[in-house]
mmCIF file of C-alpha atoms in Angstrom:
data_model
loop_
_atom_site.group_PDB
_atom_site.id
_atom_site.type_symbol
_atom_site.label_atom_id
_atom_site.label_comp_id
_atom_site.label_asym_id
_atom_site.label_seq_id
_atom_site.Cartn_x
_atom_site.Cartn_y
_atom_site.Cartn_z
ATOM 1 C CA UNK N 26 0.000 0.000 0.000
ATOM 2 C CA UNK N 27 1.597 3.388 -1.148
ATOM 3 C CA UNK N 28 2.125 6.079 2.131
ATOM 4 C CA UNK N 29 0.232 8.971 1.590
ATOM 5 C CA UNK N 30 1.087 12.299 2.806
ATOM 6 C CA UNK N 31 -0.609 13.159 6.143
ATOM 7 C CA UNK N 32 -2.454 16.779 5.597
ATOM 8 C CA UNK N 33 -1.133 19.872 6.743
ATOM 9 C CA UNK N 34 -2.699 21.359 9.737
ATOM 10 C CA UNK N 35 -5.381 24.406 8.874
ATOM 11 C CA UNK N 36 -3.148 26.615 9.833
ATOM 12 C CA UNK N 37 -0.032 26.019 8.069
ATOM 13 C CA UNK N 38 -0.822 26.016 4.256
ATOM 14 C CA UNK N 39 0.591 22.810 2.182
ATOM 15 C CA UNK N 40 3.358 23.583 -0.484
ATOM 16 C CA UNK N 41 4.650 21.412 -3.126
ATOM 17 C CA UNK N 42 6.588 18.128 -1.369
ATOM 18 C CA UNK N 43 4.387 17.123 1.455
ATOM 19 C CA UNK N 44 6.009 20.373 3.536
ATOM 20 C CA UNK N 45 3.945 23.319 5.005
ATOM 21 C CA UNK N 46 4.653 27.319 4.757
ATOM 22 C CA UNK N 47 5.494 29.162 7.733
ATOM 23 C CA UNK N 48 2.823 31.388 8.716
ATOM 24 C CA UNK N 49 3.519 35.071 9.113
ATOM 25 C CA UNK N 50 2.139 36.791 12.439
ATOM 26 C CA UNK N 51 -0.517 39.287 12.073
ATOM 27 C CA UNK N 52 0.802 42.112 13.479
ATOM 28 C CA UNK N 53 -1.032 43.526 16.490
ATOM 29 C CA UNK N 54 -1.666 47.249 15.055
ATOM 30 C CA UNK N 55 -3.421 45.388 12.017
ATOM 31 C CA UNK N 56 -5.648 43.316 14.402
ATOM 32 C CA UNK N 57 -6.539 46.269 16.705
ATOM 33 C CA UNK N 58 -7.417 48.409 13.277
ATOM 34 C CA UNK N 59 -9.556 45.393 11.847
ATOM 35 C CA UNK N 60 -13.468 46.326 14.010
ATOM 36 C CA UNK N 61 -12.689 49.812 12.835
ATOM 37 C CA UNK N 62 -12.422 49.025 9.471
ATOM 38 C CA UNK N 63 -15.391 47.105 9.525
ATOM 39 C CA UNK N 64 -17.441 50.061 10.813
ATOM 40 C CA UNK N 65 -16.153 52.450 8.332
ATOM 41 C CA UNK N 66 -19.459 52.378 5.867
ATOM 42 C CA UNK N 67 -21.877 52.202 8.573
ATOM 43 C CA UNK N 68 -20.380 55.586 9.810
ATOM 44 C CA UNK N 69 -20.043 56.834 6.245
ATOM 45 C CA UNK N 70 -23.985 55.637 5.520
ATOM 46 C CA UNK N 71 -25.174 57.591 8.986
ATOM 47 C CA UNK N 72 -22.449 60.461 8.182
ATOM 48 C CA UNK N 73 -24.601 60.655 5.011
ATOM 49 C CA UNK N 74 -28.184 60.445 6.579
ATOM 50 C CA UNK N 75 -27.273 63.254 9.481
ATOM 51 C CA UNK N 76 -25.330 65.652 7.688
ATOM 52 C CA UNK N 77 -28.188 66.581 5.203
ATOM 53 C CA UNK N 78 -30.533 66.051 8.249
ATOM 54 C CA UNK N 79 -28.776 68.427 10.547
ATOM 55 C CA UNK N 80 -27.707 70.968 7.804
ATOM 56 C CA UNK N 81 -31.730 71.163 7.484
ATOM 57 C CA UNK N 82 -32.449 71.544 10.781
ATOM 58 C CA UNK N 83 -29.865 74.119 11.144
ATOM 59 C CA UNK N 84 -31.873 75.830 8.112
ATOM 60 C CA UNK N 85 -35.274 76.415 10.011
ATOM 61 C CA UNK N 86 -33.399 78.272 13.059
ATOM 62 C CA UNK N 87 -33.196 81.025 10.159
ATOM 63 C CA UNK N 88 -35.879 82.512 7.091
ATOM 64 C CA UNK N 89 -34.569 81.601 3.990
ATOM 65 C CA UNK N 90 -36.444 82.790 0.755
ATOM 66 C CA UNK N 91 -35.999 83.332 -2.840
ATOM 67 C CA UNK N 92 -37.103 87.244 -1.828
ATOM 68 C CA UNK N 93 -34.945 87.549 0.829
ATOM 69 C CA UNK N 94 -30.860 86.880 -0.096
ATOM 70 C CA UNK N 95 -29.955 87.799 3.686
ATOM 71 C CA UNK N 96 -31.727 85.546 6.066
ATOM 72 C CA UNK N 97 -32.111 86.617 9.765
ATOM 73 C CA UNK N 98 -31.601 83.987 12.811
ATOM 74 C CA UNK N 99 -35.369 83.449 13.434
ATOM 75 C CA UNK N 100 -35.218 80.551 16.122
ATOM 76 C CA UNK N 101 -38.300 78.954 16.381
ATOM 77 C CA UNK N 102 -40.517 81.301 14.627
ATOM 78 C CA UNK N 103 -40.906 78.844 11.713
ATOM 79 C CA UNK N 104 -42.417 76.305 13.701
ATOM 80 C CA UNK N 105 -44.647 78.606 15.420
ATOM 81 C CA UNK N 106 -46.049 80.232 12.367
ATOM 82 C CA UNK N 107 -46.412 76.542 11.044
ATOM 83 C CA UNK N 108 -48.794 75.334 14.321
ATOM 84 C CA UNK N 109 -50.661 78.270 14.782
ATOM 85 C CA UNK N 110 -51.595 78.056 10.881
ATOM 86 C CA UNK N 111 -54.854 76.578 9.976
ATOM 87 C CA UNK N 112 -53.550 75.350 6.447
ATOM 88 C CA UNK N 113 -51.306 72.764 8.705
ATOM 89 C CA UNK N 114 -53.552 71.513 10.492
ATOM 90 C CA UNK N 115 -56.135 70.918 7.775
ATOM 91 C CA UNK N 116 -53.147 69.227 6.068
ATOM 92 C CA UNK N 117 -52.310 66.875 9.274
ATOM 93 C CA UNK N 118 -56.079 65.908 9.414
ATOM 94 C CA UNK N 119 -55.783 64.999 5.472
ATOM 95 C CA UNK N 120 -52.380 63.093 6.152
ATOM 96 C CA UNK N 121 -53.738 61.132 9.122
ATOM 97 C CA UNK N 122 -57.343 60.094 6.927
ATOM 98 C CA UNK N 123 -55.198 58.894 4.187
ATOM 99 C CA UNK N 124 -52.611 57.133 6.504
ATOM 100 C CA UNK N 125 -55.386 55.511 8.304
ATOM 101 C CA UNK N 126 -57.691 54.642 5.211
ATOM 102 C CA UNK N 127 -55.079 53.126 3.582
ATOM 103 C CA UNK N 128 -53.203 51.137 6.199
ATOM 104 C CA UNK N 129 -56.362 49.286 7.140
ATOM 105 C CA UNK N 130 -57.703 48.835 3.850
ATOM 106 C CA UNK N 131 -54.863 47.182 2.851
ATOM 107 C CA UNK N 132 -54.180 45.004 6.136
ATOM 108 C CA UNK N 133 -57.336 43.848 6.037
ATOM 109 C CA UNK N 134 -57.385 42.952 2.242
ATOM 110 C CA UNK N 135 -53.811 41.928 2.263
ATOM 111 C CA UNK N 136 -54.504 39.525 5.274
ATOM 112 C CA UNK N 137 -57.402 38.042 3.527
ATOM 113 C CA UNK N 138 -55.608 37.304 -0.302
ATOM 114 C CA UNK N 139 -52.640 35.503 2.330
ATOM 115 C CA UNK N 140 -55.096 33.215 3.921
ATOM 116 C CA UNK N 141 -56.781 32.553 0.381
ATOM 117 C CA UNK N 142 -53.136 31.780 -1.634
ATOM 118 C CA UNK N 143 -52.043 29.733 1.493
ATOM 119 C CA UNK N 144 -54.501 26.947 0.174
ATOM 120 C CA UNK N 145 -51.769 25.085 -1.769
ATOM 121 C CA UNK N 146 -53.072 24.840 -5.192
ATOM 122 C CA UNK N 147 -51.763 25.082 -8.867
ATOM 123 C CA UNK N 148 -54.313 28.346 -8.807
ATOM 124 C CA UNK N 149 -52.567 29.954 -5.808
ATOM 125 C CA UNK N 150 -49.302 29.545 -7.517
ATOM 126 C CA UNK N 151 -49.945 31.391 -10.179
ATOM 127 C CA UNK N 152 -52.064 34.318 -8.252
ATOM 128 C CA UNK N 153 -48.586 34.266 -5.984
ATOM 129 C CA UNK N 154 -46.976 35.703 -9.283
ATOM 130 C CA UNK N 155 -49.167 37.869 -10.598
ATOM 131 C CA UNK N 156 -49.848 39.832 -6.650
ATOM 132 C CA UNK N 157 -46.438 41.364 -7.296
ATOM 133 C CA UNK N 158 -47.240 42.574 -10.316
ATOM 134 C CA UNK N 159 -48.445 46.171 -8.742
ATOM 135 C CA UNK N 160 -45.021 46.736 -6.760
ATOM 136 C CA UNK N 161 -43.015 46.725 -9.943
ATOM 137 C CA UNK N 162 -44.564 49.238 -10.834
ATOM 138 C CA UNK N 163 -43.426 52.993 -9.977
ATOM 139 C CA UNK N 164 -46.396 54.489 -7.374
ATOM 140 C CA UNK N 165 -46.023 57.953 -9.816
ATOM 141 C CA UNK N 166 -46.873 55.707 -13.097
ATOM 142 C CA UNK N 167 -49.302 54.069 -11.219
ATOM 143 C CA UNK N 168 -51.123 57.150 -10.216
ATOM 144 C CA UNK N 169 -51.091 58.192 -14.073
ATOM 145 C CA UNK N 170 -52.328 55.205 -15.163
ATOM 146 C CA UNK N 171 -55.437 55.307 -12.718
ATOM 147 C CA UNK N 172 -55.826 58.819 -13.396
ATOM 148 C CA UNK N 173 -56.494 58.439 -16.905
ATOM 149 C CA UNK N 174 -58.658 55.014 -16.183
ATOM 150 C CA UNK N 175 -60.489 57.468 -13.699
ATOM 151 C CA UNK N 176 -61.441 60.232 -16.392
ATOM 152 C CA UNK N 177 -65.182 61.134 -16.153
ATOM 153 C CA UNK N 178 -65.701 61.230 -19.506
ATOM 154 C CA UNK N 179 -63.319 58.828 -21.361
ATOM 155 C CA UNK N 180 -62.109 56.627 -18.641
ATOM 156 C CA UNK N 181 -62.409 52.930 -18.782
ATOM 157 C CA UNK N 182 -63.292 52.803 -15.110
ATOM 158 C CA UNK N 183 -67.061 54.747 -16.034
ATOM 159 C CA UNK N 184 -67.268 52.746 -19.259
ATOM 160 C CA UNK N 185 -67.180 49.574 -17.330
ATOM 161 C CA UNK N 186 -69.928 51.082 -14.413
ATOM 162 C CA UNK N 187 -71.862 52.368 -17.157
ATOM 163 C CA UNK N 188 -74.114 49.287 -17.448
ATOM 164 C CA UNK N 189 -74.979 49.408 -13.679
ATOM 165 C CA UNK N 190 -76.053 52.908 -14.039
ATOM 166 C CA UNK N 191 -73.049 54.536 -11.588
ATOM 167 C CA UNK N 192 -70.838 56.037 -15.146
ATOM 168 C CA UNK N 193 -70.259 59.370 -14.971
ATOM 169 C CA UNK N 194 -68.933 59.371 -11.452
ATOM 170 C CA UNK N 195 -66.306 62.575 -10.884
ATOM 171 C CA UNK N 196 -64.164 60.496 -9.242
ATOM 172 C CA UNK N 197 -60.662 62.733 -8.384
ATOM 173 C CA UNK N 198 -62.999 66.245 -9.271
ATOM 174 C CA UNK N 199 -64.455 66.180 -5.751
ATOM 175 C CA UNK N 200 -62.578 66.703 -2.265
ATOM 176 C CA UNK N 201 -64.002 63.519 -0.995
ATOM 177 C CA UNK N 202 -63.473 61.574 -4.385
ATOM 178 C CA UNK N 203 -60.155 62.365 -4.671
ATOM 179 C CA UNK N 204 -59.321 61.508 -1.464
ATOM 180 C CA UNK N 205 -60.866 58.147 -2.030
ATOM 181 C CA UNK N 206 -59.147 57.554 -5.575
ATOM 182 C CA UNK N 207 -55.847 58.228 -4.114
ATOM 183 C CA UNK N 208 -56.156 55.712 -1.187
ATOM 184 C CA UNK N 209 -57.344 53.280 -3.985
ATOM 185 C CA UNK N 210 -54.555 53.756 -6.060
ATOM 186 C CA UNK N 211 -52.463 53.273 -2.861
ATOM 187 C CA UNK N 212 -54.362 50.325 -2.001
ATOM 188 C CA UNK N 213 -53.600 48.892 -5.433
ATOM 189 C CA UNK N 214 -50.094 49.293 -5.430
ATOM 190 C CA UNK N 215 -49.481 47.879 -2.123
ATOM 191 C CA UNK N 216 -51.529 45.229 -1.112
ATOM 192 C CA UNK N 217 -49.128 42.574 -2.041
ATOM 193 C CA UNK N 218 -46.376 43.866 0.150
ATOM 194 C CA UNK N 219 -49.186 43.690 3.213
ATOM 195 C CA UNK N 220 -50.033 40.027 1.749
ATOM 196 C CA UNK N 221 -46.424 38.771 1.064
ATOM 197 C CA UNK N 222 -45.781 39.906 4.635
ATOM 198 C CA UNK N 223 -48.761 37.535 5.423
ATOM 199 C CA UNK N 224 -48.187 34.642 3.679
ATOM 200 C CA UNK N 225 -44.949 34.910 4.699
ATOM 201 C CA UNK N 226 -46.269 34.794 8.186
ATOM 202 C CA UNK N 227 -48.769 32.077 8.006
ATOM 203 C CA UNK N 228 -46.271 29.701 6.200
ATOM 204 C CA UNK N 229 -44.040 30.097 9.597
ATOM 205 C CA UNK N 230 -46.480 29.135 11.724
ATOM 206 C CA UNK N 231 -46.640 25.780 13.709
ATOM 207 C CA UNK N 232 -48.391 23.072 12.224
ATOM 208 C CA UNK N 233 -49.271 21.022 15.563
ATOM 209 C CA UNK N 234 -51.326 23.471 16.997
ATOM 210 C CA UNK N 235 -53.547 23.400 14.198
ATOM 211 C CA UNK N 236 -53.674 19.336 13.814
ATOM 212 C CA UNK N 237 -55.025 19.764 17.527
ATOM 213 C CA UNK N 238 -57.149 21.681 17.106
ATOM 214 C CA UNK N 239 -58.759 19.991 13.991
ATOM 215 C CA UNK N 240 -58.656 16.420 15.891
ATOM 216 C CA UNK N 241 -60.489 17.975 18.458
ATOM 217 C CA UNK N 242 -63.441 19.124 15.789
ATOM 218 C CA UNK N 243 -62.457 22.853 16.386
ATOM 219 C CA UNK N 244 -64.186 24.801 13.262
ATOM 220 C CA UNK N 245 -62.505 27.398 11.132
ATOM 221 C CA UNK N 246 -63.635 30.564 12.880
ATOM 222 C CA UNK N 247 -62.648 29.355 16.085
ATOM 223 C CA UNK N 248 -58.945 28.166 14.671
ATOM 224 C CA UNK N 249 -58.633 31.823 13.112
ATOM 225 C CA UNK N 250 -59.789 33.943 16.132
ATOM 226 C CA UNK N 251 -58.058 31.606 18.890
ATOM 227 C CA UNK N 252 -54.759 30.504 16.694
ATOM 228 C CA UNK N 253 -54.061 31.956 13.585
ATOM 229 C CA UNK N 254 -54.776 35.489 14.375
ATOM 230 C CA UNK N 255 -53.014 35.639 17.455
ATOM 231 C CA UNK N 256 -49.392 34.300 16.311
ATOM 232 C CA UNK N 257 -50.096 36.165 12.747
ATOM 233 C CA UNK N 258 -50.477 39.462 14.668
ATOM 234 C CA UNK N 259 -46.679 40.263 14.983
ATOM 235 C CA UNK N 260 -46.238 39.457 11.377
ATOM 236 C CA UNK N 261 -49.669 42.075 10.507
ATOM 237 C CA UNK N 262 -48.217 44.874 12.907
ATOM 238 C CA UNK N 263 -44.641 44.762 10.594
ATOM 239 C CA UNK N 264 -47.036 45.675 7.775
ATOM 240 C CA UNK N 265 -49.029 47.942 9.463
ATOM 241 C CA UNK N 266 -45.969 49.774 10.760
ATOM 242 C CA UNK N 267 -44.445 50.025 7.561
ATOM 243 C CA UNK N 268 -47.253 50.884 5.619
ATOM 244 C CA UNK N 269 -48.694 53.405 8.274
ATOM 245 C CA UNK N 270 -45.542 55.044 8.352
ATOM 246 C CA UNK N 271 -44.984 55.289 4.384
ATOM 247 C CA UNK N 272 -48.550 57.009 4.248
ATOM 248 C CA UNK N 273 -48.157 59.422 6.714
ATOM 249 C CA UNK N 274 -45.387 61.133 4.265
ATOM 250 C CA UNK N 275 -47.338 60.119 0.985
ATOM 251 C CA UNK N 276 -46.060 62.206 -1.763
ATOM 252 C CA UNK N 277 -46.215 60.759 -5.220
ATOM 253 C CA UNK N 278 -49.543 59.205 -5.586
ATOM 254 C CA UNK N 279 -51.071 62.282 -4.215
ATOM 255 C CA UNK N 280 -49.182 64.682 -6.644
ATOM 256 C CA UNK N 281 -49.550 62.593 -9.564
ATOM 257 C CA UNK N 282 -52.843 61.624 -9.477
ATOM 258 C CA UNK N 283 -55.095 65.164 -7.837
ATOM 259 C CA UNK N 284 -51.859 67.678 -7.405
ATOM 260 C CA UNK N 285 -53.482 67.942 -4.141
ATOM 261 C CA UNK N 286 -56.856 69.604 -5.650
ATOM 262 C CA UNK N 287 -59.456 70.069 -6.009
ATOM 263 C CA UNK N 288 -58.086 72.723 -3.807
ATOM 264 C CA UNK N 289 -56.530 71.567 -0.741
ATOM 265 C CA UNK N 290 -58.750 68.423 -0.431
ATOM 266 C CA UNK N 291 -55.829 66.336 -0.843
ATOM 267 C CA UNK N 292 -52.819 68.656 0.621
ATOM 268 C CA UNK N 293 -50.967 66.184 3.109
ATOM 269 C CA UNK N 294 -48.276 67.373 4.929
ATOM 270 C CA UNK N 295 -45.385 66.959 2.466
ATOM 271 C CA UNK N 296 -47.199 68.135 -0.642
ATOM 272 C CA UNK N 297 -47.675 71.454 1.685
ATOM 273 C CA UNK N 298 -43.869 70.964 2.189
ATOM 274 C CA UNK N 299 -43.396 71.225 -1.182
ATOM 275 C CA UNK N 300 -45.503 73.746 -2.418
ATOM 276 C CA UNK N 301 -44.014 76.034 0.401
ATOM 277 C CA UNK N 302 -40.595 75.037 0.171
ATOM 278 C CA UNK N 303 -40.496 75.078 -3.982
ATOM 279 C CA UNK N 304 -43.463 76.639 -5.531
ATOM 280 C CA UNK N 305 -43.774 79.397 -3.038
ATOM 281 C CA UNK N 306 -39.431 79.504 -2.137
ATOM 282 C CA UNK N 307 -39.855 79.728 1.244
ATOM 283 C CA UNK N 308 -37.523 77.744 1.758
ATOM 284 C CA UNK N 309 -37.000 77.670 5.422
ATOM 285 C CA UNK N 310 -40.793 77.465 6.149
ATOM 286 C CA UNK N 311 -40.525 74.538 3.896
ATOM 287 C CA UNK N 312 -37.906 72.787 5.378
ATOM 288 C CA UNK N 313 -39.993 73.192 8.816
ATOM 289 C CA UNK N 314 -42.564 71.330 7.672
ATOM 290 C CA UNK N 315 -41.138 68.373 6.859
ATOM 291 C CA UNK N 316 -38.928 68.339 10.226
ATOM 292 C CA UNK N 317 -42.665 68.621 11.675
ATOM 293 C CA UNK N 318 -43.505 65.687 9.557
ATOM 294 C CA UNK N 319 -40.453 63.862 10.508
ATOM 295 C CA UNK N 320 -41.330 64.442 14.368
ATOM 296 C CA UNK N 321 -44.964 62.710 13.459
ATOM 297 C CA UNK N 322 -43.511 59.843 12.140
ATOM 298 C CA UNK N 323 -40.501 59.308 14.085
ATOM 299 C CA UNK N 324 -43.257 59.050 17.834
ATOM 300 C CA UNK N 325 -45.562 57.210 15.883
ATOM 301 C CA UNK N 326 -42.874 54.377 14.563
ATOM 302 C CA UNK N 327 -41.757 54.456 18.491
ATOM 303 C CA UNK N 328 -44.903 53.788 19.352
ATOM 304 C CA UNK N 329 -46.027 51.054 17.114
ATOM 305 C CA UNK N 330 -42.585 49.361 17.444
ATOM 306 C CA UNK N 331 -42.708 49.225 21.456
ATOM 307 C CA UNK N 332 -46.294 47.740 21.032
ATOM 308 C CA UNK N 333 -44.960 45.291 18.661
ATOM 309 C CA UNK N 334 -42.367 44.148 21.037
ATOM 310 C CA UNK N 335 -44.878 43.588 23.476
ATOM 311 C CA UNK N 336 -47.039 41.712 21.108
ATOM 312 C CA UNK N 337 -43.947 39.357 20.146
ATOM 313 C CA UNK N 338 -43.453 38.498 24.132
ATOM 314 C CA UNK N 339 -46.628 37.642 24.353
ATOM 315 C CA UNK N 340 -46.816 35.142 21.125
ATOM 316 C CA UNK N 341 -43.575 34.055 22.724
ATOM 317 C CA UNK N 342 -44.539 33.490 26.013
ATOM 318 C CA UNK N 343 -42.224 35.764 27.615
ATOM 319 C CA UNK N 344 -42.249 37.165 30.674
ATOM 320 C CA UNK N 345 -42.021 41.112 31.257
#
């Protein structure tokens, strides 16, 4: 029997003739540097998130305008003028009917098409790839393409209700119709994400619970309210928080599809931003409201997210 070579040990590389390379110390300087290193684009990703951030924040302390090439140090004056305006607050009652419409709408809906695809069958399969159909699409083309399906007059949308006797509908020409149509058109785009988030969720779920439950003749309401529901919740609330906190600053469905008309029906708080900050060139006042905006979100993210920690120790069984 020929001898074979016994291998070299991991940490001494093999070279040619059965010998084995000296290793080289790392030197200690290079193994001190090495958690630094690997830090380096974090801090250049935050460096790049705060700077702009700050520089804006530093921007509302003062009133910068296209009219005005000297800007004073106004402190807070900005942000009073902005809360004592009635214009803002109209605009943070539109922002929080649009977050809210379209959050639920498209829990409940997305919730709903999960529990209907999670039926294994050749059908569900192929409904799996056609839901993400809407999310590769651009929200702004979306908004055009509904806009011009939503025409009064030449829309397909009216040609289609026409039969049923409900064509003719002004559908984004009225403050509460286009209102509506834009939380459609936001329900349409995103739906999926809230039902991938779902299916995703059910699919992770336990299966012996439910075999229990069905031995012991439990029905399908009962398995839904008492089971499914309860460990699907943390996976809803992810959706909810993202979705509630995407609609809150809302920008392009809104712009694209009504402009924010007719009149300020549909003015949330960052098309306000914008009209103030760029159409107007106010540019400080601008700038205030979306650090106002990013206040809103920022405690109502904390808020959901501590209630979604709770809600995970209690599908875990945790103890506060």
């Amino acid at each position: 029997m020929a001898l074979t070579t016994p291998p070299a040990p991991p940490d001494r590389p093999a070279v040619p003739g059965g010998e084995t390379a000296p290793v080289r110390p790392v030197p200690g300087w290079r193994r001190s540097l090495r958690p630094y290193l690997l830090i380096v684009p974090a801090l250049l990703l935050t460096g790049g998130i705060l700077y702009p951030f700050g520089l804006g924040l530093y921007y509302t302390l003062f009133d910068f305008a296209a009219s005005k090439p000297r800007p004073d140090l106004v402190g807070v004056e900005n942000y009073r003028r902005i809360l004592s305006q009635s214009s803002f607050w109209e605009s943070a009652r539109v922002t929080v009917l649009y977050a809210v419409g379209a959050a639920a709408v498209e829990t409940v809906l997305g919730v709903s098409v999960a529990l209907l695809l999670h039926r294994a069958s050749r059908v569900g399969r192929v409904l799996e790839k056609i839901l993400i159909l809407p999310l590769m699409i651009a929200p702004v083309i979306a908004a055009i393409m509904w806009k011009l399906m939503l025409q009064p007059s030449v829309g397909v949308v009216n040609h289609l209700l026409e039969p049923v006797g409900l064509g003719g509908v002004q559908w984004t020409d009225t403050p509460a119709g286009a209102l509506l149509s834009s939380i459609a058109v936001d329900v349409w785009v995103y739906t999926p994400f809230v039902a991938i988030l779902a299916l995703a969720g059910l699919r992770s779920l336990p299966v012996s619970p439910f075999e229990a439950a069905a031995v012991d003749g439990a029905g399908w309401w009962f398995t839904f309210r008492r089971l499914t529901l309860p460990m699907l919740w943390p996976y809803v609330l992810v959706a909810v928080i993202f979705r509630f906190m995407d609609s809150l600053k809302v920008f392009d469905i809104i712009y694209a599809l009504t402009e924010g008309g007719p009149g300020d029906s549909t003015v949330v708080l960052q098309i306000r931003a914008y009209l103030e900050a760029i159409r107007f060139q106010r540019y400080s006042f601008g700038i205030s409201y979306m650090i106002v905006l990013w206040a809103v979100v920022y405690l109502v993210t904390m808020v959901l997210v501590r209630y979604l920690g709770r809600i995970q120790n209690r599908a875990a069984e945790v103890p506060k």
